[in-house]
Amino acid sequence: MKSEIAALVRSALESLAEQGVLAADAVRDPVVERARDPAHDDFATNAAMVNSKAAGMKPRELAERLVAALPASPLIAETGIAGPGFINFRLAQDAHLAVVSQVLAQGEAYGRSDIGAGRRVQVEFVSANPTGPLHVGHGRGAAYGSVVADLLAAVGFEVHREYYVNDAGRQMDILATSVWLRYLELAGEELVFPSNGYKGDYVWDIAATLHRDHGDAYRHGADEVFAGIPADEPAGGDKEAHIDALIGRAKQLLGEPRYRFVFELGLNVILDDIRDDLEKFGVVYDQWYSERALVESGAVNKCIERLREAGHLYEKGGAWWFRSTGFGDEKDRVVVRDNGQTTYFASDIAYQLDKIERGFERVIDVWGADHHGYVPRVKAALQALGDDPDRLDVLLVQFAVLYEGGHKMQMSTRSGQFVTLRELRKDVGRDAARFFYIMRKCEQHLDFDLDLARSQSNDNPVHYVQYAHARICSVFRQAAEKGIDAGLSEGNSNLEHLSEEHEQALLKSIARYPEVVQSAAMNEEPHQLTHFLRDLANELHTYYNAHQFLVDDAALRDARLKLISATRQVLANGLGLIGISAPETM
RNA sequence: GCGCCCGUAGCUCAGCUGGAUAGAGUACCGCCCUCCGAAGGCGGGGGUCACAGGUUCGAAUCCUGUCGGGCGCGCCA
């Protein structure tokens, strides 16, 4: 509807330009928006105000000329000029009512569009290191990323969802070594676990699997393992040197095949767990992209070569540095360490490059806000390689803090004391978890109120929205029990009986839904949808409280049932888009 | 110290990319309840949009600075 009005306004501007009232090249695109205040009719445009200068006349004067130049349309009942020069439009009643039959005819498709025109977009999100289970911080990125992807798909983009698996790097070696050391403990060796190792219970579980299936096949004496290893931090040494030496020792004592086996076991168990966890959270990927495969394919080295040939690398202190400062980064970055190993950053350049070479027009990365300092160097690398850094859009998601009983829940990753996504999901349920995660825009810190999320009351926004849906379902069940014919009539018939204020409000909200989906998708702001759904649910509930639907007057009843049926459809569509169920009963 | 994000009602947050009298929920204060489906419904008070300048017809929104909070500044990932 909004786009139809905008077309009328543009047409008026064009005809004034033809008449020479406006300089054609100076015409500014006007904004058409829904009026917040019903006194300002349904839609308003600032076309006269933004172009008054180009026309050399006062806004209200230009507004009059524009109104006169508007093409006739059956949609518009009335136009007016108000305030500093707004042009207001009041829709014809028929245009208001038509949305009901439109929703009922389109069903699940209502709200979807094709403005993306099939353009290919890649969305990478979560991509947490497979060194342990996902925690509640990852949950926000998972919910946010998946909804952004779904929204883009809903407006016609071809979306590719991807998880980048950091299965190559030092952190994975630390995990493998942690598993092995726990295994040694289970096998009866006495040792002091490294302070920098992974201490979570899941490491014990993996170690236990290894011990159960392979007995002492991987056992070496603790004396042998720790012989000549530099001291750990608690013993006055350096924890990084300590763990690195242990990794080296593990590789040496186990040999390549056995070390690899422990490594793979840890990786696979955790990755399976993450995959399962996300799936139950309603998050599915088109691809799990392995960093190791990227390294082994030679893509990383090729990428480094390209940078070297283009003169963007230099050697210093035995390491190879990328001159990212030449592209706006704060400092230069190492891509090849003095020990010959490529850095995580080097893999990431290759990965980002690979994405663009795969032909995605847009690449969206969802990262935790603590990685924000990383953005300039990645963009710098893309630019250095001759690609447009603007094709990569990094969305930074701020932290989520859990509150219970009005108190912040303290978490620390180091000690392994964190709430996992799985625990949260089992606690408050998938629907509430998803809704709460996306309720706030991503750059806003999220206070996650566990008590509220668990609550089965109307204070809980998820419950409130779902209840609206269930309530409508209940009306139809009630009709069946009472033997009332709730079969809906075709088209727009009877809708003219919808004259109550509550009904007008619902009609407008339902009509607004496609605009909300579009705006939420294009701005990557899922919270627009949760806010909309809350408002729509509220309108349904107040309507419900104020009026009886199953009235004796068959025509009125039909009109009202059609309206709430359309409302139910929009609620279901909206909830579906954010991955939340639309229950028929609570 | 430098960089990024945030600062709107007591609290949690919207504010559609510069528009009309800044809105919800919750909390608070009044009335009304037993109604298709309980866990309620209706109404009300509450604001120097952190602060100071600037840009223009017009600023919560854009620019600069100050203050306050969060995060980041590794040959870690």
XYZ file of C-alpha atoms (C1' of nucleotides) in Angstrom:
663
model
C 0.000 0.000 0.000
C 2.816 2.325 0.953
C 4.514 1.725 -2.374
C 1.318 2.539 -4.259
C 1.062 5.882 -2.486
C 4.731 6.568 -3.118
C 4.167 5.939 -6.822
C 1.379 8.517 -6.872
C 3.598 11.082 -5.185
C 6.458 10.441 -7.566
C 4.134 10.813 -10.490
C 2.966 14.192 -9.180
C 6.554 15.334 -8.748
C 7.363 14.264 -12.285
C 4.502 16.141 -13.813
C 5.481 19.304 -11.931
C 8.998 18.841 -13.220
C 7.634 18.591 -16.750
C 5.721 21.791 -16.233
C 8.957 23.430 -15.196
C 7.759 24.148 -11.689
C 10.563 21.997 -10.359
C 14.033 21.535 -11.731
C 13.984 17.876 -12.700
C 17.535 17.218 -11.585
C 16.978 18.827 -8.197
C 14.016 16.717 -7.141
C 14.633 14.975 -3.857
C 13.060 11.647 -3.141
C 10.238 12.127 -0.676
C 9.455 9.894 2.270
C 6.029 8.323 2.418
C 5.107 7.001 5.813
C 2.211 5.783 7.837
C 0.826 8.470 10.072
C 1.375 7.806 13.756
C -1.547 9.929 14.736
C -4.935 8.884 13.285
C -5.799 12.578 13.058
C -3.227 12.756 10.284
C -5.104 10.210 8.217
C -3.369 7.061 7.012
C -0.304 8.111 5.089
C 1.746 11.269 4.873
C 4.539 12.541 2.696
C 7.075 15.283 3.161
C 7.454 15.702 -0.625
C 6.549 19.380 -0.542
C 8.897 20.182 2.314
C 12.006 18.516 0.958
C 11.465 20.061 -2.478
C 10.355 23.537 -1.541
C 13.812 24.912 -2.117
C 14.099 23.372 -5.567
C 10.732 24.851 -6.468
C 11.484 28.218 -4.988
C 8.206 28.343 -3.115
C 6.939 27.750 0.381
C 6.275 24.156 1.403
C 2.524 24.606 1.739
C 2.340 26.335 -1.601
C 4.195 23.505 -3.289
C 2.004 21.035 -1.445
C -1.057 22.521 -3.103
C 0.512 22.208 -6.525
C 1.455 18.611 -5.781
C -2.016 17.695 -4.611
C -3.435 19.160 -7.779
C -0.985 17.120 -9.824
C -1.760 13.809 -8.103
C -3.230 11.224 -10.462
C -6.686 10.018 -9.541
C -6.689 6.753 -7.639
C -9.432 4.551 -6.248
C -7.280 3.955 -3.197
C -7.468 7.509 -1.966
C -10.565 8.917 -0.343
C -9.136 12.270 0.556
C -5.960 14.303 0.561
C -5.097 17.237 2.758
C -2.305 19.612 3.602
C -1.333 20.070 7.199
C 1.314 21.340 9.536
C 4.444 22.743 7.945
C 3.535 21.240 4.573
C 2.706 17.561 4.956
C 0.416 16.029 2.402
C -1.898 13.585 4.127
C -3.762 10.769 2.482
C -6.868 9.073 3.745
C -7.434 5.662 2.232
C -10.750 4.665 0.779
C -12.603 2.290 3.082
C -12.517 -0.407 0.416
C -8.733 -0.212 0.318
C -8.657 -0.737 4.075
C -10.952 -3.720 3.975
C -9.354 -5.437 1.009
C -6.386 -6.467 3.113
C -8.470 -9.091 4.896
C -9.291 -11.076 1.804
C -5.763 -10.526 0.575
C -4.311 -12.111 3.700
C -6.763 -14.997 3.594
C -6.044 -15.634 -0.074
C -2.273 -15.468 0.262
C -2.043 -17.401 3.518
C 1.530 -18.209 4.452
C 2.824 -16.150 1.555
C 1.360 -12.937 2.943
C 4.205 -10.607 3.874
C 6.729 -12.231 1.595
C 8.034 -10.319 -1.368
C 10.637 -10.486 -4.091
C 12.458 -7.215 -3.665
C 15.651 -9.215 -3.179
C 15.154 -10.379 -6.776
C 17.027 -13.611 -6.135
C 20.300 -11.860 -5.376
C 22.690 -14.152 -3.562
C 23.551 -13.343 0.020
C 25.721 -15.332 2.357
C 25.130 -15.136 6.093
C 27.791 -16.491 8.381
C 26.936 -16.677 12.048
C 27.843 -18.306 15.361
C 31.074 -19.913 14.031
C 32.152 -20.566 17.611
C 35.350 -22.533 18.077
C 34.543 -26.221 18.466
C 36.348 -26.364 21.783
C 33.253 -26.692 23.940
C 29.479 -26.417 24.014
C 27.753 -23.226 22.965
C 26.933 -20.862 25.790
C 24.254 -18.215 26.134
C 26.436 -15.612 24.454
C 26.533 -17.689 21.279
C 22.773 -18.102 21.549
C 22.137 -14.502 20.728
C 24.253 -14.661 17.607
C 22.487 -17.874 16.632
C 19.010 -16.440 17.045
C 19.906 -13.133 15.474
C 21.819 -14.578 12.537
C 19.211 -17.164 11.697
C 16.372 -14.657 11.786
C 18.274 -12.168 9.638
C 18.854 -14.967 7.146
C 15.196 -16.002 7.220
C 14.055 -12.419 6.820
C 16.261 -11.901 3.796
C 14.922 -15.101 2.298
C 11.375 -13.901 2.962
C 11.928 -10.777 0.890
C 13.356 -12.655 -2.040
C 17.084 -12.999 -1.537
C 18.748 -16.301 -2.180
C 20.322 -16.932 1.187
C 23.198 -19.234 2.035
C 23.690 -19.923 5.750
C 27.149 -20.913 6.819
C 29.102 -21.865 9.946
C 32.853 -21.409 9.756
C 34.502 -24.187 11.729
C 37.808 -23.200 13.280
C 39.134 -26.702 13.278
C 42.737 -25.846 12.525
C 44.446 -23.585 14.990
C 46.112 -23.733 18.303
C 42.934 -23.734 20.347
C 42.078 -27.091 18.836
C 45.481 -28.431 19.825
C 44.817 -27.225 23.340
C 41.535 -29.097 23.306
C 43.119 -32.308 22.006
C 45.830 -32.078 24.645
C 43.251 -31.381 27.350
C 41.332 -34.478 26.333
C 44.477 -36.574 26.368
C 45.560 -35.346 29.809
C 42.127 -36.088 31.256
C 42.351 -39.502 29.664
C 45.699 -40.067 31.357
C 44.116 -39.161 34.674
C 41.332 -41.671 34.050
C 43.957 -44.242 33.169
C 45.466 -43.705 36.611
C 48.194 -41.162 35.995
C 48.592 -38.379 38.515
C 49.252 -34.960 37.042
C 48.555 -31.268 37.481
C 46.135 -30.136 34.772
C 47.416 -27.061 32.889
C 45.806 -23.781 33.927
C 45.248 -22.889 30.292
C 43.648 -26.231 29.375
C 39.923 -26.774 28.867
C 38.452 -27.768 32.179
C 34.791 -28.313 31.408
C 33.062 -31.581 32.216
C 32.621 -32.291 28.525
C 36.395 -32.808 28.292
C 36.125 -35.555 30.903
C 33.308 -37.104 28.883
C 35.360 -37.237 25.711
C 38.343 -38.598 27.638
C 36.118 -41.267 29.170
C 34.984 -42.357 25.715
C 38.581 -42.665 24.653
C 39.470 -44.663 27.740
C 36.435 -46.932 27.489
C 37.013 -47.740 23.811
C 40.782 -47.925 23.751
C 41.959 -48.768 27.249
C 45.613 -47.916 27.738
C 46.461 -47.623 24.050
C 47.130 -43.895 24.431
C 48.727 -44.053 27.858
C 52.129 -42.655 28.715
C 53.578 -42.104 32.158
C 52.977 -38.671 33.678
C 56.710 -38.394 34.404
C 57.473 -38.878 30.751
C 54.753 -36.446 29.658
C 55.879 -33.637 31.929
C 59.643 -34.186 31.724
C 61.352 -30.929 30.791
C 58.101 -29.013 30.325
C 58.433 -25.359 31.418
C 56.484 -24.454 34.548
C 52.818 -23.462 34.472
C 51.655 -20.089 35.692
C 50.644 -21.153 39.223
C 54.152 -22.551 39.583
C 55.648 -19.227 38.593
C 55.982 -19.946 34.884
C 54.172 -18.924 31.723
C 50.881 -20.681 31.033
C 51.141 -20.237 27.261
C 54.647 -21.719 27.104
C 53.508 -24.521 29.387
C 50.523 -25.547 27.281
C 52.432 -25.174 24.005
C 55.138 -27.493 25.309
C 52.497 -30.006 26.377
C 50.946 -29.904 22.918
C 54.370 -30.597 21.437
C 54.889 -33.449 23.861
C 51.517 -34.963 23.036
C 52.307 -34.936 19.336
C 55.751 -36.402 20.001
C 54.693 -39.213 22.323
C 51.516 -40.157 20.491
C 52.883 -39.796 16.993
C 50.883 -38.332 14.156
C 48.172 -41.010 13.713
C 47.342 -41.375 17.406
C 47.473 -37.630 18.059
C 45.219 -37.104 15.064
C 42.785 -39.625 16.451
C 42.448 -37.840 19.787
C 42.176 -34.521 17.987
C 39.430 -35.797 15.669
C 37.560 -37.420 18.506
C 37.401 -34.148 20.431
C 36.465 -32.153 17.366
C 33.764 -34.509 16.184
C 32.112 -34.986 19.545
C 31.917 -31.269 20.129
C 30.882 -30.407 16.600
C 28.113 -33.003 16.691
C 26.976 -31.534 19.955
C 26.945 -28.001 18.570
C 25.100 -29.114 15.468
C 22.486 -30.935 17.499
C 22.140 -28.021 19.874
C 21.595 -25.498 17.096
C 19.170 -27.711 15.270
C 17.029 -28.012 18.376
C 17.238 -24.258 18.655
C 15.763 -24.011 15.175
C 18.997 -23.076 13.434
C 20.097 -24.976 10.360
C 22.958 -24.301 7.998
C 23.471 -24.874 4.312
C 27.143 -25.441 4.888
C 29.697 -26.096 7.621
C 32.898 -24.676 6.222
C 36.102 -26.187 7.549
C 39.109 -23.983 8.174
C 41.341 -27.021 7.941
C 40.025 -27.855 4.488
C 40.759 -24.291 3.493
C 44.349 -24.575 4.728
C 44.878 -28.005 3.174
C 43.506 -26.867 -0.177
C 46.337 -24.371 -0.360
C 43.938 -21.451 -0.479
C 45.575 -19.760 2.484
C 49.032 -19.929 0.981
C 47.728 -18.792 -2.366
C 46.123 -15.832 -0.688
C 49.354 -14.917 1.074
C 51.185 -15.178 -2.238
C 48.752 -12.809 -3.863
C 49.323 -10.292 -1.111
C 53.050 -10.731 -1.383
C 53.049 -10.253 -5.147
C 50.944 -7.156 -4.824
C 53.555 -5.775 -2.460
C 51.369 -5.677 0.631
C 53.620 -7.892 2.766
C 56.965 -7.286 4.411
C 59.212 -9.266 6.704
C 60.031 -8.167 10.208
C 61.410 -10.169 13.103
C 61.189 -13.375 11.117
C 57.453 -12.946 10.555
C 55.513 -11.773 7.530
C 53.304 -8.748 8.070
C 50.398 -7.440 6.090
C 50.533 -3.667 5.661
C 46.905 -3.165 6.715
C 47.643 0.376 7.859
C 47.686 1.231 4.171
C 43.962 0.513 4.164
C 42.887 2.233 7.336
C 43.782 -0.301 10.003
C 45.453 0.860 13.201
C 48.515 -1.330 12.870
C 49.993 -3.937 10.585
C 49.126 -7.574 11.174
C 51.102 -10.769 11.094
C 50.002 -13.380 8.558
C 52.916 -15.812 8.862
C 54.525 -16.270 12.262
C 58.260 -16.564 12.758
C 57.753 -20.306 13.273
C 56.349 -20.531 9.747
C 52.750 -21.103 10.821
C 50.059 -18.979 9.277
C 47.838 -17.044 11.658
C 44.121 -17.262 12.156
C 43.903 -13.946 10.361
C 45.557 -15.460 7.284
C 42.904 -18.184 7.134
C 40.215 -15.655 7.590
C 41.390 -13.542 4.690
C 41.343 -16.641 2.514
C 37.869 -17.505 3.778
C 36.430 -14.057 3.143
C 38.016 -14.008 -0.285
C 36.576 -17.423 -1.025
C 33.100 -16.185 -0.147
C 33.309 -13.363 -2.609
C 34.768 -15.614 -5.278
C 31.851 -17.978 -4.776
C 29.732 -15.205 -6.246
C 27.795 -13.812 -3.328
C 26.762 -10.256 -3.958
C 26.612 -9.584 -0.292
C 28.340 -11.263 2.584
C 26.986 -10.774 6.074
C 29.020 -11.790 9.101
C 27.498 -11.879 12.556
C 30.209 -11.478 15.183
C 30.327 -10.930 18.897
C 30.934 -7.290 19.729
C 34.251 -8.187 21.342
C 35.587 -8.844 17.829
C 34.837 -5.359 16.557
C 38.503 -4.423 16.407
C 38.889 -7.160 13.836
C 36.672 -5.560 11.203
C 39.156 -3.012 9.781
C 41.870 -5.586 9.099
C 39.527 -7.976 7.299
C 38.183 -5.177 5.143
C 41.725 -3.981 4.563
C 42.685 -7.415 3.283
C 39.739 -7.553 0.903
C 40.629 -4.162 -0.455
C 44.274 -5.100 -0.839
C 43.185 -8.094 -2.896
C 41.192 -5.850 -5.177
C 37.713 -6.590 -3.855
C 35.096 -4.188 -2.663
C 35.150 -4.248 1.148
C 31.607 -2.903 1.218
C 30.309 -6.219 0.026
C 31.145 -7.534 3.460
C 28.773 -6.364 6.132
C 29.789 -7.195 9.678
C 26.986 -7.114 12.226
C 28.221 -6.912 15.777
C 26.060 -8.459 18.452
C 26.459 -7.181 21.988
C 26.542 -9.435 25.005
C 23.566 -10.938 26.717
C 23.482 -10.901 30.472
C 21.199 -13.263 32.338
C 19.174 -11.960 35.246
C 17.473 -14.076 37.821
C 15.607 -12.805 40.851
C 16.685 -9.319 39.860
C 20.356 -10.259 40.047
C 22.931 -10.599 37.343
C 24.222 -14.130 36.907
C 27.991 -14.150 36.918
C 29.667 -16.246 34.308
C 33.244 -16.941 33.465
C 34.405 -18.975 30.527
C 37.787 -19.607 32.044
C 36.612 -21.735 34.925
C 34.116 -23.547 32.744
C 31.342 -21.969 34.794
C 28.942 -20.742 32.160
C 25.340 -21.354 31.303
C 25.112 -23.287 28.079
C 22.633 -22.574 25.341
C 21.238 -26.043 25.908
C 20.575 -25.332 29.564
C 18.869 -22.080 28.699
C 16.717 -23.774 26.093
C 15.670 -26.483 28.526
C 14.982 -23.892 31.163
C 12.860 -21.302 29.352
C 12.080 -23.194 26.165
C 13.131 -22.599 22.608
C 10.389 -20.113 21.796
C 11.051 -17.795 24.717
C 14.804 -18.006 24.265
C 14.593 -17.023 20.609
C 12.108 -14.244 21.207
C 14.093 -12.694 24.044
C 17.310 -12.863 22.099
C 15.969 -10.900 19.168
C 13.716 -8.551 21.101
C 16.468 -5.932 21.242
C 18.441 -4.501 18.382
C 21.802 -6.173 18.157
C 23.971 -3.224 19.146
C 22.045 -2.951 22.390
C 23.208 -4.853 25.446
C 20.632 -7.454 26.310
C 19.293 -7.959 29.793
C 17.798 -11.419 29.621
C 15.225 -11.776 32.387
C 15.009 -15.496 33.094
C 12.066 -15.188 35.466
C 10.060 -13.351 32.825
C 11.067 -15.776 30.080
C 9.873 -18.703 32.213
C 6.635 -17.004 33.192
C 3.374 -18.312 31.771
C 1.674 -14.960 32.211
C 0.747 -12.138 29.903
C 3.729 -10.187 31.202
C 5.830 -12.528 29.127
C 5.754 -11.084 25.601
C 6.187 -14.464 23.926
C 3.313 -15.904 25.842
C 1.234 -12.835 25.113
C 1.724 -13.128 21.362
C 1.219 -16.877 21.268
C -1.876 -16.519 23.401
C -3.381 -14.143 20.867
C -2.974 -16.831 18.246
C -4.372 -19.561 20.485
C -7.264 -17.359 21.485
C -8.373 -16.935 17.891
C -8.136 -20.676 17.383
C -10.280 -21.070 20.441
C -12.986 -18.834 19.031
C -13.325 -21.129 16.056
C -13.414 -24.181 18.288
C -16.081 -22.470 20.330
C -18.087 -21.796 17.199
C -17.939 -25.466 16.290
C -19.082 -26.493 19.772
C -21.995 -24.126 19.624
C -22.934 -25.341 16.184
C -22.344 -21.924 14.672
C -21.403 -21.851 11.025
C -17.900 -20.379 10.976
C -17.280 -20.961 7.294
C -15.955 -17.704 5.915
C -17.514 -15.977 2.942
C -15.550 -15.190 -0.185
C -13.743 -11.966 -1.045
C -14.690 -8.685 0.566
C -18.281 -9.503 1.276
C -19.612 -8.406 4.668
C -16.383 -6.625 5.533
C -18.191 -3.304 5.405
C -19.575 -4.188 8.836
C -16.154 -3.677 10.361
C -16.696 -0.208 11.713
C -15.456 -0.387 15.278
C -12.287 1.427 16.259
C -10.630 -1.795 17.364
C -11.373 -3.274 13.984
C -9.893 -0.342 12.122
C -6.755 -0.621 14.210
C -6.403 -4.307 13.419
C -6.946 -3.684 9.720
C -4.166 -1.136 9.679
C -1.759 -3.360 11.549
C -2.398 -6.298 9.301
C -1.843 -4.104 6.272
C 1.406 -2.866 7.743
C 2.877 -6.336 8.192
C 4.570 -6.643 4.770
C 6.217 -3.266 5.317
C 7.504 -4.425 8.693
C 8.970 -7.601 7.234
C 10.631 -5.616 4.504
C 12.047 -3.040 6.863
C 13.229 -5.658 9.362
C 14.957 -7.555 6.547
C 16.596 -4.621 4.816
C 17.832 -3.128 8.072
C 18.795 -6.476 9.582
C 16.604 -5.691 12.557
C 14.539 -8.650 13.713
C 13.359 -6.692 16.730
C 11.035 -4.724 14.485
C 9.100 -7.906 14.000
C 8.869 -8.794 17.683
C 7.626 -5.306 18.453
C 5.079 -5.528 15.691
C 3.818 -8.880 16.922
C 3.452 -7.585 20.444
C 1.431 -4.632 19.186
C -0.730 -6.808 16.990
C -1.375 -9.226 19.852
C -2.300 -6.319 22.052
C -4.816 -5.054 19.503
C -6.313 -8.500 19.193
C -6.662 -8.869 22.953
C -8.287 -5.489 23.442
C -10.637 -6.189 20.548
C -11.472 -9.527 22.107
C -12.208 -7.893 25.430
C -14.392 -5.230 23.908
C -16.466 -7.201 21.441
C -18.157 -10.526 20.986
C -17.243 -12.297 17.771
C -19.801 -15.077 17.757
C -22.788 -12.751 17.455
C -26.199 -13.648 16.127
C -26.018 -11.278 13.161
C -24.570 -13.656 10.564
C -23.115 -10.945 8.339
C -21.375 -9.158 11.201
C -20.173 -12.455 12.605
C -18.748 -13.410 9.253
C -16.925 -10.087 8.968
C -15.420 -10.410 12.437
C -14.388 -13.999 11.969
C -12.707 -13.074 8.717
C -10.854 -10.279 10.450
C -9.582 -12.427 13.296
C -8.788 -15.216 10.904
C -6.598 -12.834 8.935
C -5.070 -11.672 12.212
C -4.312 -15.250 13.117
C -2.618 -15.734 9.769
C -0.405 -12.693 10.265
C 0.497 -13.787 13.801
C 1.384 -17.232 12.526
C 3.422 -15.845 9.647
C 5.313 -13.449 11.886
C 6.025 -16.051 14.537
C 7.089 -18.472 11.842
C 9.575 -15.985 10.476
C 11.334 -15.716 13.808
C 11.252 -19.450 14.364
C 8.654 -19.498 17.097
C 5.645 -21.783 17.259
C 2.089 -20.530 16.862
C 0.173 -22.849 19.188
C -3.535 -23.574 18.831
C -3.862 -23.985 22.567
C -1.712 -22.702 25.387
C 45.982 6.849 25.715
C 43.413 5.395 20.927
C 39.146 2.950 18.441
C 33.965 0.900 18.293
C 29.011 0.607 20.687
C 25.535 2.636 24.174
C 23.157 6.950 27.238
C 15.169 8.391 25.961
C 9.594 7.746 32.000
C 11.631 4.723 38.657
C 13.115 -0.096 35.603
C 13.517 -2.743 30.548
C 13.299 -0.726 25.799
C 10.835 1.397 20.811
C 11.117 5.740 17.968
C 10.203 3.490 10.699
C 17.401 6.592 8.767
C 15.555 14.653 9.647
C 9.051 15.568 10.494
C 3.438 17.025 13.289
C 1.719 16.973 20.846
C 8.556 11.688 22.078
C 5.712 6.080 22.580
C 5.132 0.736 24.595
C 5.749 -2.882 28.562
C 6.565 -3.055 33.680
C 6.224 -0.524 38.410
C 2.987 3.208 40.809
C -2.220 5.447 41.658
C -7.612 5.160 40.845
C -12.175 2.678 39.221
C -14.542 -2.072 37.131
C -14.401 -7.827 37.567
C -16.460 -13.587 36.922
C -17.274 -12.206 30.299
C -15.931 -17.055 23.220
C -10.624 -19.268 27.401
C -8.417 -18.471 34.418
C -3.601 -16.578 34.643
C -7.962 -9.979 34.318
C -10.347 -5.175 31.971
C -10.531 0.371 31.570
C -8.423 5.046 32.803
C -4.426 8.292 35.067
C 0.133 10.585 36.747
C 5.250 10.225 35.266
C 10.425 13.329 30.338
C 15.738 19.413 30.343
C 15.623 12.538 24.915
C 23.290 12.611 29.521
C 25.360 17.850 28.750
C 27.065 22.061 25.516
C 27.503 24.029 20.802
C 26.594 23.538 15.333
C 23.935 22.252 10.505
C 18.111 24.068 8.560
C 11.939 25.472 7.423
C 12.314 21.479 11.436
C 17.038 17.521 15.527
C 15.845 12.232 20.306
C 17.617 11.311 15.131
C 23.074 14.329 11.412
C 28.315 16.938 12.855
C 31.895 18.558 16.839
C 33.244 18.575 21.914
C 32.495 17.117 27.209
C 30.752 13.619 30.917
C 29.186 8.551 32.205
C 28.881 2.986 31.093
C 30.394 -1.459 28.089
C 33.937 -3.696 24.789
C 38.480 -3.957 22.139
C 43.589 -2.578 21.210
C 48.699 -10.391 20.787
C 53.571 -13.569 16.022
C 45.426 -15.997 20.572
C 41.253 -17.734 17.989
